[in-house]
Amino acid sequence: MLRRPRRNRKSEAVRNLVEETQLSVKDLIFPMFLVEGNNQKIEVASMPGIYRFSTDLMLKEIEECLKLGITAVDVFPAYPESKKDKIASESYNPETFYLKALREIKKNFPELCLMSDVAMDPYSSDGHDGLVREGRILNDETLEILSKMSLAQADAGVDILGPSDMMDGRVGYIREALDQNGFTDTSIMSYTAKYASAFYGPFRDALDSAPKFGDKKTYQMNPANSQEALIEADLDMEEGADFLMVKPALSYLDIIKLLSDNYPLPIAAYNVSGEYSMIKASAERGWIDGERAMVEMLTSIKRSGAKIILTYFAKEFASLQK
């Protein structure tokens, strides 16, 4: 035999020389959950090792992340029902705890890349990403609310806005509002191909943001479709997105590759809560090696074409590199 592929696998040193995909802490964004109050650190029951923090303790957690080499975080707020209404008005209240926390984070850690979430569901009494009227999710009427929310977050110092709502036209609407108000340097990481997935369950537990009726299938994508992702990506790029995201990641590696192969923009992938929790649950039962499974999963996401990975494993992975 002239060709023996095993020769390139004969030792760790040789394997390292021919390794095609390198996963780095620099690739990762750590999603974090924020609650109101002080001295609050509450574990998410369905996400072992993940917590909801009040601002004071989140600042300490971010400091620890920076020491591990994690330089980007995405902060999601958990609001009580008492502060929710049909138009998500709390989202652009300058005195709301989320916006005050974003300001505080950026003031304390100016070197941090700070990302935020743009969608109605954390603030909506209906639990949907858009304005609800007579049981329908209204698209165009939602855009103005998202615009107000985006401007408030940009004013708080956010580096990257993450519109996760999947309303048609929202990237262009937000980009125009940002530019008209002087926020030309604020980036948009569009949730371009966000699928109506079963893997979001633990996240909704963390934020108590599940829809109060129906589902999200009229605006999130059908898991059976791939060509539709190209339509969404075309629109987002034309409307001024700086990054294109695929969510979830693990069941949609083909979509990550599809966008990576067809668009010059950086592709992000969200390694979502259900993907995190299924590895954690299996590892707790001794069914799999959790550490190896984590690295294998993250590597597969990078290998498929993702330049950026949002993952709850960020701290755990970073700790392995120290």
PDB file of C-alpha atoms in Angstrom:
ATOM      1  CA  MET A   1       0.000   0.000   0.000  1.00  0.00           C
ATOM      2  CA  LEU A   2       1.428   3.359  -1.041  1.00  0.00           C
ATOM      3  CA  ARG A   3      -1.131   5.366   0.928  1.00  0.00           C
ATOM      4  CA  ARG A   4      -1.549   4.641   4.634  1.00  0.00           C
ATOM      5  CA  PRO A   5      -3.641   7.404   6.246  1.00  0.00           C
ATOM      6  CA  ARG A   6      -2.855   5.975   9.684  1.00  0.00           C
ATOM      7  CA  ARG A   7       0.722   7.291   9.381  1.00  0.00           C
ATOM      8  CA  ASN A   8      -0.686  10.785  10.022  1.00  0.00           C
ATOM      9  CA  ARG A   9      -2.373   9.532  13.198  1.00  0.00           C
ATOM     10  CA  LYS A  10       0.551   7.620  14.728  1.00  0.00           C
ATOM     11  CA  SER A  11       1.307  10.058  17.588  1.00  0.00           C
ATOM     12  CA  GLU A  12      -0.219  13.099  19.243  1.00  0.00           C
ATOM     13  CA  ALA A  13       2.575  15.275  17.860  1.00  0.00           C
ATOM     14  CA  VAL A  14       1.852  14.157  14.295  1.00  0.00           C
ATOM     15  CA  ARG A  15      -1.905  14.425  14.811  1.00  0.00           C
ATOM     16  CA  ASN A  16      -1.448  18.011  16.017  1.00  0.00           C
ATOM     17  CA  LEU A  17       0.593  18.865  12.914  1.00  0.00           C
ATOM     18  CA  VAL A  18      -2.193  17.789  10.553  1.00  0.00           C
ATOM     19  CA  GLU A  19      -5.151  19.019  12.612  1.00  0.00           C
ATOM     20  CA  GLU A  20      -7.477  20.939  10.300  1.00  0.00           C
ATOM     21  CA  THR A  21      -9.744  22.716  12.801  1.00  0.00           C
ATOM     22  CA  GLN A  22      -8.428  24.674  15.773  1.00  0.00           C
ATOM     23  CA  LEU A  23     -10.928  25.697  18.434  1.00  0.00           C
ATOM     24  CA  SER A  24      -9.999  28.721  20.540  1.00  0.00           C
ATOM     25  CA  VAL A  25     -11.496  30.649  23.439  1.00  0.00           C
ATOM     26  CA  LYS A  26     -11.343  33.621  21.059  1.00  0.00           C
ATOM     27  CA  ASP A  27     -14.113  31.963  19.016  1.00  0.00           C
ATOM     28  CA  LEU A  28     -16.579  31.956  21.914  1.00  0.00           C
ATOM     29  CA  ILE A  29     -19.306  34.241  23.265  1.00  0.00           C
ATOM     30  CA  PHE A  30     -20.646  33.363  26.715  1.00  0.00           C
ATOM     31  CA  PRO A  31     -24.437  33.849  27.106  1.00  0.00           C
ATOM     32  CA  MET A  32     -25.367  35.082  30.604  1.00  0.00           C
ATOM     33  CA  PHE A  33     -28.672  35.580  32.431  1.00  0.00           C
ATOM     34  CA  LEU A  34     -29.439  38.737  34.412  1.00  0.00           C
ATOM     35  CA  VAL A  35     -32.010  39.249  37.198  1.00  0.00           C
ATOM     36  CA  GLU A  36     -32.953  42.299  39.212  1.00  0.00           C
ATOM     37  CA  GLY A  37     -31.708  42.815  42.761  1.00  0.00           C
ATOM     38  CA  ASN A  38     -28.468  42.361  44.654  1.00  0.00           C
ATOM     39  CA  ASN A  39     -26.389  39.364  45.704  1.00  0.00           C
ATOM     40  CA  GLN A  40     -28.452  37.039  43.509  1.00  0.00           C
ATOM     41  CA  LYS A  41     -26.940  33.852  42.083  1.00  0.00           C
ATOM     42  CA  ILE A  42     -29.657  31.362  41.170  1.00  0.00           C
ATOM     43  CA  GLU A  43     -28.845  28.134  39.335  1.00  0.00           C
ATOM     44  CA  VAL A  44     -31.011  27.294  36.329  1.00  0.00           C
ATOM     45  CA  ALA A  45     -32.427  23.889  37.297  1.00  0.00           C
ATOM     46  CA  SER A  46     -32.395  22.537  33.741  1.00  0.00           C
ATOM     47  CA  MET A  47     -28.891  23.882  32.995  1.00  0.00           C
ATOM     48  CA  PRO A  48     -26.391  22.555  35.585  1.00  0.00           C
ATOM     49  CA  GLY A  49     -23.595  25.035  36.224  1.00  0.00           C
ATOM     50  CA  ILE A  50     -25.435  27.992  34.672  1.00  0.00           C
ATOM     51  CA  TYR A  51     -26.788  30.787  36.873  1.00  0.00           C
ATOM     52  CA  ARG A  52     -28.941  33.886  36.847  1.00  0.00           C
ATOM     53  CA  PHE A  53     -26.960  36.770  38.337  1.00  0.00           C
ATOM     54  CA  SER A  54     -27.857  40.168  39.702  1.00  0.00           C
ATOM     55  CA  THR A  55     -25.682  42.962  38.326  1.00  0.00           C
ATOM     56  CA  ASP A  56     -23.222  43.026  41.240  1.00  0.00           C
ATOM     57  CA  LEU A  57     -22.437  39.318  40.966  1.00  0.00           C
ATOM     58  CA  MET A  58     -22.501  39.359  37.169  1.00  0.00           C
ATOM     59  CA  LEU A  59     -19.676  41.902  37.268  1.00  0.00           C
ATOM     60  CA  LYS A  60     -17.623  39.448  39.335  1.00  0.00           C
ATOM     61  CA  GLU A  61     -18.481  36.616  36.959  1.00  0.00           C
ATOM     62  CA  ILE A  62     -17.416  38.683  33.944  1.00  0.00           C
ATOM     63  CA  GLU A  63     -14.134  39.543  35.663  1.00  0.00           C
ATOM     64  CA  GLU A  64     -13.519  35.809  36.089  1.00  0.00           C
ATOM     65  CA  CYS A  65     -14.393  35.218  32.422  1.00  0.00           C
ATOM     66  CA  LEU A  66     -11.874  37.817  31.292  1.00  0.00           C
ATOM     67  CA  LYS A  67      -9.158  36.150  33.362  1.00  0.00           C
ATOM     68  CA  LEU A  68      -9.954  32.906  31.506  1.00  0.00           C
ATOM     69  CA  GLY A  69      -9.591  34.652  28.153  1.00  0.00           C
ATOM     70  CA  ILE A  70     -13.312  35.022  27.367  1.00  0.00           C
ATOM     71  CA  THR A  71     -13.644  38.489  25.870  1.00  0.00           C
ATOM     72  CA  ALA A  72     -17.278  38.453  24.676  1.00  0.00           C
ATOM     73  CA  VAL A  73     -20.549  37.917  26.557  1.00  0.00           C
ATOM     74  CA  ASP A  74     -24.217  38.086  25.552  1.00  0.00           C
ATOM     75  CA  VAL A  75     -26.523  39.217  28.359  1.00  0.00           C
ATOM     76  CA  PHE A  76     -30.192  38.138  28.500  1.00  0.00           C
ATOM     77  CA  PRO A  77     -32.623  39.610  31.053  1.00  0.00           C
ATOM     78  CA  ALA A  78     -35.168  37.675  33.122  1.00  0.00           C
ATOM     79  CA  TYR A  79     -38.118  39.930  33.971  1.00  0.00           C
ATOM     80  CA  PRO A  80     -40.910  39.262  36.449  1.00  0.00           C
ATOM     81  CA  GLU A  81     -44.456  39.141  35.105  1.00  0.00           C
ATOM     82  CA  SER A  82     -45.240  42.377  36.951  1.00  0.00           C
ATOM     83  CA  LYS A  83     -42.967  44.302  34.547  1.00  0.00           C
ATOM     84  CA  LYS A  84     -44.285  42.779  31.344  1.00  0.00           C
ATOM     85  CA  ASP A  85     -46.952  44.254  29.083  1.00  0.00           C
ATOM     86  CA  LYS A  86     -48.264  43.735  25.554  1.00  0.00           C
ATOM     87  CA  ILE A  87     -45.930  46.315  23.974  1.00  0.00           C
ATOM     88  CA  ALA A  88     -42.726  45.428  25.884  1.00  0.00           C
ATOM     89  CA  SER A  89     -42.448  49.013  27.095  1.00  0.00           C
ATOM     90  CA  GLU A  90     -39.983  48.074  29.837  1.00  0.00           C
ATOM     91  CA  SER A  91     -37.420  47.194  27.140  1.00  0.00           C
ATOM     92  CA  TYR A  92     -36.721  50.848  26.357  1.00  0.00           C
ATOM     93  CA  ASN A  93     -37.313  52.328  29.818  1.00  0.00           C
ATOM     94  CA  PRO A  94     -33.933  54.007  30.545  1.00  0.00           C
ATOM     95  CA  GLU A  95     -34.269  53.108  34.235  1.00  0.00           C
ATOM     96  CA  THR A  96     -34.933  49.420  33.682  1.00  0.00           C
ATOM     97  CA  PHE A  97     -32.455  47.089  35.371  1.00  0.00           C
ATOM     98  CA  TYR A  98     -31.248  45.525  32.106  1.00  0.00           C
ATOM     99  CA  LEU A  99     -30.134  48.788  30.521  1.00  0.00           C
ATOM    100  CA  LYS A 100     -28.587  49.978  33.788  1.00  0.00           C
ATOM    101  CA  ALA A 101     -26.669  46.692  34.030  1.00  0.00           C
ATOM    102  CA  LEU A 102     -25.389  46.989  30.458  1.00  0.00           C
ATOM    103  CA  ARG A 103     -24.070  50.468  31.251  1.00  0.00           C
ATOM    104  CA  GLU A 104     -22.410  49.216  34.414  1.00  0.00           C
ATOM    105  CA  ILE A 105     -20.794  46.276  32.625  1.00  0.00           C
ATOM    106  CA  LYS A 106     -19.378  48.475  29.874  1.00  0.00           C
ATOM    107  CA  LYS A 107     -18.147  51.074  32.396  1.00  0.00           C
ATOM    108  CA  ASN A 108     -16.296  48.421  34.408  1.00  0.00           C
ATOM    109  CA  PHE A 109     -14.989  46.423  31.442  1.00  0.00           C
ATOM    110  CA  PRO A 110     -14.562  48.730  28.433  1.00  0.00           C
ATOM    111  CA  GLU A 111     -12.385  46.089  26.744  1.00  0.00           C
ATOM    112  CA  LEU A 112     -15.226  43.536  26.799  1.00  0.00           C
ATOM    113  CA  CYS A 113     -17.261  42.840  23.659  1.00  0.00           C
ATOM    114  CA  LEU A 114     -20.798  43.235  24.995  1.00  0.00           C
ATOM    115  CA  MET A 115     -23.728  41.741  23.103  1.00  0.00           C
ATOM    116  CA  SER A 116     -27.421  42.179  23.875  1.00  0.00           C
ATOM    117  CA  ASP A 117     -30.712  40.566  22.887  1.00  0.00           C
ATOM    118  CA  VAL A 118     -33.294  42.399  20.767  1.00  0.00           C
ATOM    119  CA  ALA A 119     -36.726  40.738  20.955  1.00  0.00           C
ATOM    120  CA  MET A 120     -40.018  41.347  22.714  1.00  0.00           C
ATOM    121  CA  ASP A 121     -40.431  38.022  24.498  1.00  0.00           C
ATOM    122  CA  PRO A 122     -38.531  38.802  27.764  1.00  0.00           C
ATOM    123  CA  TYR A 123     -40.735  41.862  28.258  1.00  0.00           C
ATOM    124  CA  SER A 124     -43.991  40.724  26.670  1.00  0.00           C
ATOM    125  CA  SER A 125     -47.010  39.593  28.673  1.00  0.00           C
ATOM    126  CA  ASP A 126     -47.814  37.357  25.675  1.00  0.00           C
ATOM    127  CA  GLY A 127     -44.353  35.734  25.643  1.00  0.00           C
ATOM    128  CA  HIS A 128     -43.938  36.199  21.895  1.00  0.00           C
ATOM    129  CA  ASP A 129     -41.172  37.906  19.921  1.00  0.00           C
ATOM    130  CA  GLY A 130     -43.649  40.204  18.213  1.00  0.00           C
ATOM    131  CA  LEU A 131     -46.684  42.331  18.974  1.00  0.00           C
ATOM    132  CA  VAL A 132     -49.806  40.195  19.372  1.00  0.00           C
ATOM    133  CA  ARG A 133     -53.258  41.264  18.206  1.00  0.00           C
ATOM    134  CA  GLU A 134     -56.259  38.939  18.086  1.00  0.00           C
ATOM    135  CA  GLY A 135     -53.989  35.907  18.232  1.00  0.00           C
ATOM    136  CA  ARG A 136     -51.749  37.045  15.363  1.00  0.00           C
ATOM    137  CA  ILE A 137     -48.089  38.101  15.545  1.00  0.00           C
ATOM    138  CA  LEU A 138     -47.879  41.459  13.774  1.00  0.00           C
ATOM    139  CA  ASN A 139     -44.705  42.005  11.782  1.00  0.00           C
ATOM    140  CA  ASP A 140     -44.455  45.651  10.718  1.00  0.00           C
ATOM    141  CA  GLU A 141     -45.926  47.036  13.930  1.00  0.00           C
ATOM    142  CA  THR A 142     -43.255  45.131  15.879  1.00  0.00           C
ATOM    143  CA  LEU A 143     -40.383  46.829  14.044  1.00  0.00           C
ATOM    144  CA  GLU A 144     -40.852  50.182  15.782  1.00  0.00           C
ATOM    145  CA  ILE A 145     -40.704  48.488  19.191  1.00  0.00           C
ATOM    146  CA  LEU A 146     -37.529  46.649  18.204  1.00  0.00           C
ATOM    147  CA  SER A 147     -36.073  49.924  16.961  1.00  0.00           C
ATOM    148  CA  LYS A 148     -36.702  51.659  20.307  1.00  0.00           C
ATOM    149  CA  MET A 149     -35.203  48.700  22.138  1.00  0.00           C
ATOM    150  CA  SER A 150     -32.126  48.714  19.884  1.00  0.00           C
ATOM    151  CA  LEU A 151     -31.508  52.423  20.344  1.00  0.00           C
ATOM    152  CA  ALA A 152     -31.791  52.078  24.115  1.00  0.00           C
ATOM    153  CA  GLN A 153     -29.273  49.212  24.141  1.00  0.00           C
ATOM    154  CA  ALA A 154     -26.879  51.021  21.807  1.00  0.00           C
ATOM    155  CA  ASP A 155     -27.061  54.075  24.060  1.00  0.00           C
ATOM    156  CA  ALA A 156     -26.173  51.809  27.012  1.00  0.00           C
ATOM    157  CA  GLY A 157     -22.882  50.957  25.298  1.00  0.00           C
ATOM    158  CA  VAL A 158     -23.584  47.602  23.661  1.00  0.00           C
ATOM    159  CA  ASP A 159     -21.095  46.593  20.960  1.00  0.00           C
ATOM    160  CA  ILE A 160     -23.265  44.044  19.126  1.00  0.00           C
ATOM    161  CA  LEU A 161     -27.062  43.938  18.962  1.00  0.00           C
ATOM    162  CA  GLY A 162     -28.625  40.497  18.485  1.00  0.00           C
ATOM    163  CA  PRO A 163     -32.092  40.723  16.888  1.00  0.00           C
ATOM    164  CA  SER A 164     -33.494  37.281  17.734  1.00  0.00           C
ATOM    165  CA  ASP A 165     -37.129  37.962  16.823  1.00  0.00           C
ATOM    166  CA  MET A 166     -37.229  36.762  13.178  1.00  0.00           C
ATOM    167  CA  MET A 167     -39.536  39.557  12.032  1.00  0.00           C
ATOM    168  CA  ASP A 168     -39.198  40.371   8.326  1.00  0.00           C
ATOM    169  CA  GLY A 169     -37.250  43.558   7.616  1.00  0.00           C
ATOM    170  CA  ARG A 170     -36.019  44.134  11.145  1.00  0.00           C
ATOM    171  CA  VAL A 171     -32.289  44.294  10.331  1.00  0.00           C
ATOM    172  CA  GLY A 172     -32.747  47.146   7.859  1.00  0.00           C
ATOM    173  CA  TYR A 173     -35.178  48.957  10.145  1.00  0.00           C
ATOM    174  CA  ILE A 174     -32.772  48.736  13.095  1.00  0.00           C
ATOM    175  CA  ARG A 175     -29.715  49.648  10.985  1.00  0.00           C
ATOM    176  CA  GLU A 176     -31.414  52.770   9.664  1.00  0.00           C
ATOM    177  CA  ALA A 177     -32.492  53.840  13.160  1.00  0.00           C
ATOM    178  CA  LEU A 178     -28.989  53.292  14.542  1.00  0.00           C
ATOM    179  CA  ASP A 179     -27.341  55.285  11.769  1.00  0.00           C
ATOM    180  CA  GLN A 180     -29.825  58.150  11.989  1.00  0.00           C
ATOM    181  CA  ASN A 181     -29.123  58.447  15.715  1.00  0.00           C
ATOM    182  CA  GLY A 182     -25.326  58.385  15.498  1.00  0.00           C
ATOM    183  CA  PHE A 183     -24.737  54.718  16.407  1.00  0.00           C
ATOM    184  CA  THR A 184     -22.895  53.892  13.193  1.00  0.00           C
ATOM    185  CA  ASP A 185     -20.333  51.766  15.052  1.00  0.00           C
ATOM    186  CA  THR A 186     -22.916  49.528  16.735  1.00  0.00           C
ATOM    187  CA  SER A 187     -22.881  46.114  15.048  1.00  0.00           C
ATOM    188  CA  ILE A 188     -25.792  43.783  14.267  1.00  0.00           C
ATOM    189  CA  MET A 189     -25.497  40.018  14.621  1.00  0.00           C
ATOM    190  CA  SER A 190     -28.708  38.888  13.012  1.00  0.00           C
ATOM    191  CA  TYR A 191     -30.368  35.643  14.049  1.00  0.00           C
ATOM    192  CA  THR A 192     -30.599  34.837  10.348  1.00  0.00           C
ATOM    193  CA  ALA A 193     -31.684  31.202  10.407  1.00  0.00           C
ATOM    194  CA  LYS A 194     -33.432  30.717  13.736  1.00  0.00           C
ATOM    195  CA  TYR A 195     -35.407  27.497  13.696  1.00  0.00           C
ATOM    196  CA  ALA A 196     -38.561  26.592  15.628  1.00  0.00           C
ATOM    197  CA  SER A 197     -36.640  24.081  17.706  1.00  0.00           C
ATOM    198  CA  ALA A 198     -37.318  21.766  20.635  1.00  0.00           C
ATOM    199  CA  PHE A 199     -33.833  22.567  21.979  1.00  0.00           C
ATOM    200  CA  TYR A 200     -34.809  25.948  23.495  1.00  0.00           C
ATOM    201  CA  GLY A 201     -36.636  24.552  26.531  1.00  0.00           C
ATOM    202  CA  PRO A 202     -34.026  25.186  29.268  1.00  0.00           C
ATOM    203  CA  PHE A 203     -33.426  28.759  28.007  1.00  0.00           C
ATOM    204  CA  ARG A 204     -37.114  29.543  28.388  1.00  0.00           C
ATOM    205  CA  ASP A 205     -36.942  28.133  31.918  1.00  0.00           C
ATOM    206  CA  ALA A 206     -34.048  30.494  32.652  1.00  0.00           C
ATOM    207  CA  LEU A 207     -35.947  33.567  31.464  1.00  0.00           C
ATOM    208  CA  ASP A 208     -39.522  32.433  32.117  1.00  0.00           C
ATOM    209  CA  SER A 209     -40.256  33.604  28.575  1.00  0.00           C
ATOM    210  CA  ALA A 210     -42.264  30.772  27.029  1.00  0.00           C
ATOM    211  CA  PRO A 211     -45.189  31.916  24.859  1.00  0.00           C
ATOM    212  CA  LYS A 212     -48.481  32.190  26.727  1.00  0.00           C
ATOM    213  CA  PHE A 213     -50.356  30.677  23.783  1.00  0.00           C
ATOM    214  CA  GLY A 214     -49.522  28.798  20.598  1.00  0.00           C
ATOM    215  CA  ASP A 215     -45.967  28.463  19.324  1.00  0.00           C
ATOM    216  CA  LYS A 216     -43.445  30.451  17.292  1.00  0.00           C
ATOM    217  CA  LYS A 217     -43.774  28.609  13.997  1.00  0.00           C
ATOM    218  CA  THR A 218     -45.208  31.590  12.088  1.00  0.00           C
ATOM    219  CA  TYR A 219     -41.921  33.477  12.444  1.00  0.00           C
ATOM    220  CA  GLN A 220     -39.186  30.955  13.325  1.00  0.00           C
ATOM    221  CA  MET A 221     -38.093  28.616  10.536  1.00  0.00           C
ATOM    222  CA  ASN A 222     -39.261  25.096   9.779  1.00  0.00           C
ATOM    223  CA  PRO A 223     -36.522  22.578  10.749  1.00  0.00           C
ATOM    224  CA  ALA A 224     -37.148  20.769   7.462  1.00  0.00           C
ATOM    225  CA  ASN A 225     -36.019  23.733   5.334  1.00  0.00           C
ATOM    226  CA  SER A 226     -32.551  24.770   4.180  1.00  0.00           C
ATOM    227  CA  GLN A 227     -33.089  26.887   1.043  1.00  0.00           C
ATOM    228  CA  GLU A 228     -35.154  29.291   3.126  1.00  0.00           C
ATOM    229  CA  ALA A 229     -31.974  30.084   5.084  1.00  0.00           C
ATOM    230  CA  LEU A 230     -30.446  31.459   1.879  1.00  0.00           C
ATOM    231  CA  ILE A 231     -33.401  33.816   1.439  1.00  0.00           C
ATOM    232  CA  GLU A 232     -33.047  35.049   5.023  1.00  0.00           C
ATOM    233  CA  ALA A 233     -29.283  35.478   4.629  1.00  0.00           C
ATOM    234  CA  ASP A 234     -29.681  37.435   1.378  1.00  0.00           C
ATOM    235  CA  LEU A 235     -32.074  39.822   3.085  1.00  0.00           C
ATOM    236  CA  ASP A 236     -29.985  40.258   6.230  1.00  0.00           C
ATOM    237  CA  MET A 237     -26.822  40.986   4.268  1.00  0.00           C
ATOM    238  CA  GLU A 238     -28.619  43.487   2.021  1.00  0.00           C
ATOM    239  CA  GLU A 239     -30.141  45.180   5.075  1.00  0.00           C
ATOM    240  CA  GLY A 240     -26.780  45.730   6.766  1.00  0.00           C
ATOM    241  CA  ALA A 241     -26.117  42.809   9.124  1.00  0.00           C
ATOM    242  CA  ASP A 242     -22.480  42.466  10.218  1.00  0.00           C
ATOM    243  CA  PHE A 243     -22.755  38.784  11.212  1.00  0.00           C
ATOM    244  CA  LEU A 244     -25.174  35.996  10.264  1.00  0.00           C
ATOM    245  CA  MET A 245     -26.229  33.514  12.948  1.00  0.00           C
ATOM    246  CA  VAL A 246     -27.632  30.000  12.795  1.00  0.00           C
ATOM    247  CA  LYS A 247     -29.618  28.756  15.807  1.00  0.00           C
ATOM    248  CA  PRO A 248     -29.537  26.001  17.059  1.00  0.00           C
ATOM    249  CA  ALA A 249     -26.110  24.690  16.045  1.00  0.00           C
ATOM    250  CA  LEU A 250     -25.762  20.943  16.480  1.00  0.00           C
ATOM    251  CA  SER A 251     -28.800  19.847  14.436  1.00  0.00           C
ATOM    252  CA  TYR A 252     -28.090  22.527  11.827  1.00  0.00           C
ATOM    253  CA  LEU A 253     -24.424  21.996  10.917  1.00  0.00           C
ATOM    254  CA  ASP A 254     -25.506  21.759   7.281  1.00  0.00           C
ATOM    255  CA  ILE A 255     -27.064  25.236   7.511  1.00  0.00           C
ATOM    256  CA  ILE A 256     -23.900  26.669   9.065  1.00  0.00           C
ATOM    257  CA  LYS A 257     -21.893  25.225   6.168  1.00  0.00           C
ATOM    258  CA  LEU A 258     -24.465  26.452   3.631  1.00  0.00           C
ATOM    259  CA  LEU A 259     -24.146  30.040   4.855  1.00  0.00           C
ATOM    260  CA  SER A 260     -20.379  29.812   5.303  1.00  0.00           C
ATOM    261  CA  ASP A 261     -19.980  28.607   1.711  1.00  0.00           C
ATOM    262  CA  ASN A 262     -22.226  31.290   0.232  1.00  0.00           C
ATOM    263  CA  TYR A 263     -21.679  34.524   2.198  1.00  0.00           C
ATOM    264  CA  PRO A 264     -18.618  36.656   2.950  1.00  0.00           C
ATOM    265  CA  LEU A 265     -19.901  37.745   6.361  1.00  0.00           C
ATOM    266  CA  PRO A 266     -18.726  35.989   9.560  1.00  0.00           C
ATOM    267  CA  ILE A 267     -21.047  33.123  10.479  1.00  0.00           C
ATOM    268  CA  ALA A 268     -22.054  32.647  14.116  1.00  0.00           C
ATOM    269  CA  ALA A 269     -23.756  29.614  15.602  1.00  0.00           C
ATOM    270  CA  TYR A 270     -25.694  29.405  18.855  1.00  0.00           C
ATOM    271  CA  ASN A 271     -24.952  26.191  20.759  1.00  0.00           C
ATOM    272  CA  VAL A 272     -28.282  26.385  22.566  1.00  0.00           C
ATOM    273  CA  SER A 273     -29.465  25.429  26.029  1.00  0.00           C
ATOM    274  CA  GLY A 274     -30.925  22.050  25.074  1.00  0.00           C
ATOM    275  CA  GLU A 275     -27.665  21.021  23.414  1.00  0.00           C
ATOM    276  CA  TYR A 276     -25.791  22.028  26.567  1.00  0.00           C
ATOM    277  CA  SER A 277     -28.205  20.304  28.922  1.00  0.00           C
ATOM    278  CA  MET A 278     -28.333  16.989  27.079  1.00  0.00           C
ATOM    279  CA  ILE A 279     -24.556  16.626  27.406  1.00  0.00           C
ATOM    280  CA  LYS A 280     -24.660  17.684  31.060  1.00  0.00           C
ATOM    281  CA  ALA A 281     -27.485  15.255  31.870  1.00  0.00           C
ATOM    282  CA  SER A 282     -25.775  12.346  30.102  1.00  0.00           C
ATOM    283  CA  ALA A 283     -22.448  13.087  31.781  1.00  0.00           C
ATOM    284  CA  GLU A 284     -24.073  13.279  35.221  1.00  0.00           C
ATOM    285  CA  ARG A 285     -25.425   9.759  34.673  1.00  0.00           C
ATOM    286  CA  GLY A 286     -22.038   8.488  33.548  1.00  0.00           C
ATOM    287  CA  TRP A 287     -23.296   7.677  30.060  1.00  0.00           C
ATOM    288  CA  ILE A 288     -20.707   9.808  28.239  1.00  0.00           C
ATOM    289  CA  ASP A 289     -17.476  11.659  28.971  1.00  0.00           C
ATOM    290  CA  GLY A 290     -18.878  15.180  29.275  1.00  0.00           C
ATOM    291  CA  GLU A 291     -15.594  16.990  28.721  1.00  0.00           C
ATOM    292  CA  ARG A 292     -14.739  15.083  25.553  1.00  0.00           C
ATOM    293  CA  ALA A 293     -18.297  15.430  24.248  1.00  0.00           C
ATOM    294  CA  MET A 294     -18.188  19.207  24.832  1.00  0.00           C
ATOM    295  CA  VAL A 295     -14.942  19.617  22.884  1.00  0.00           C
ATOM    296  CA  GLU A 296     -16.152  17.327  20.090  1.00  0.00           C
ATOM    297  CA  MET A 297     -19.416  19.218  19.743  1.00  0.00           C
ATOM    298  CA  LEU A 298     -17.798  22.665  19.717  1.00  0.00           C
ATOM    299  CA  THR A 299     -15.177  21.459  17.231  1.00  0.00           C
ATOM    300  CA  SER A 300     -17.896  20.152  14.913  1.00  0.00           C
ATOM    301  CA  ILE A 301     -19.593  23.549  14.952  1.00  0.00           C
ATOM    302  CA  LYS A 302     -16.323  25.308  14.125  1.00  0.00           C
ATOM    303  CA  ARG A 303     -15.486  22.710  11.462  1.00  0.00           C
ATOM    304  CA  SER A 304     -18.839  23.255   9.740  1.00  0.00           C
ATOM    305  CA  GLY A 305     -17.962  26.910   9.125  1.00  0.00           C
ATOM    306  CA  ALA A 306     -18.860  28.915  12.238  1.00  0.00           C
ATOM    307  CA  LYS A 307     -16.370  31.677  12.993  1.00  0.00           C
ATOM    308  CA  ILE A 308     -18.137  32.514  16.267  1.00  0.00           C
ATOM    309  CA  ILE A 309     -19.884  30.169  18.711  1.00  0.00           C
ATOM    310  CA  LEU A 310     -22.262  31.305  21.428  1.00  0.00           C
ATOM    311  CA  THR A 311     -22.074  28.581  24.047  1.00  0.00           C
ATOM    312  CA  TYR A 312     -22.816  27.930  27.713  1.00  0.00           C
ATOM    313  CA  PHE A 313     -19.671  25.782  27.693  1.00  0.00           C
ATOM    314  CA  ALA A 314     -17.456  28.861  27.243  1.00  0.00           C
ATOM    315  CA  LYS A 315     -16.160  28.976  30.831  1.00  0.00           C
ATOM    316  CA  GLU A 316     -15.694  25.233  31.049  1.00  0.00           C
ATOM    317  CA  PHE A 317     -13.816  25.121  27.750  1.00  0.00           C
ATOM    318  CA  ALA A 318     -11.681  28.128  28.698  1.00  0.00           C
ATOM    319  CA  SER A 319     -10.752  26.480  32.001  1.00  0.00           C
ATOM    320  CA  LEU A 320      -9.353  23.498  30.077  1.00  0.00           C
ATOM    321  CA  GLN A 321      -7.004  25.784  28.158  1.00  0.00           C
ATOM    322  CA  LYS A 322      -5.370  27.185  31.299  1.00  0.00           C
TER     323      LYS A 322
END
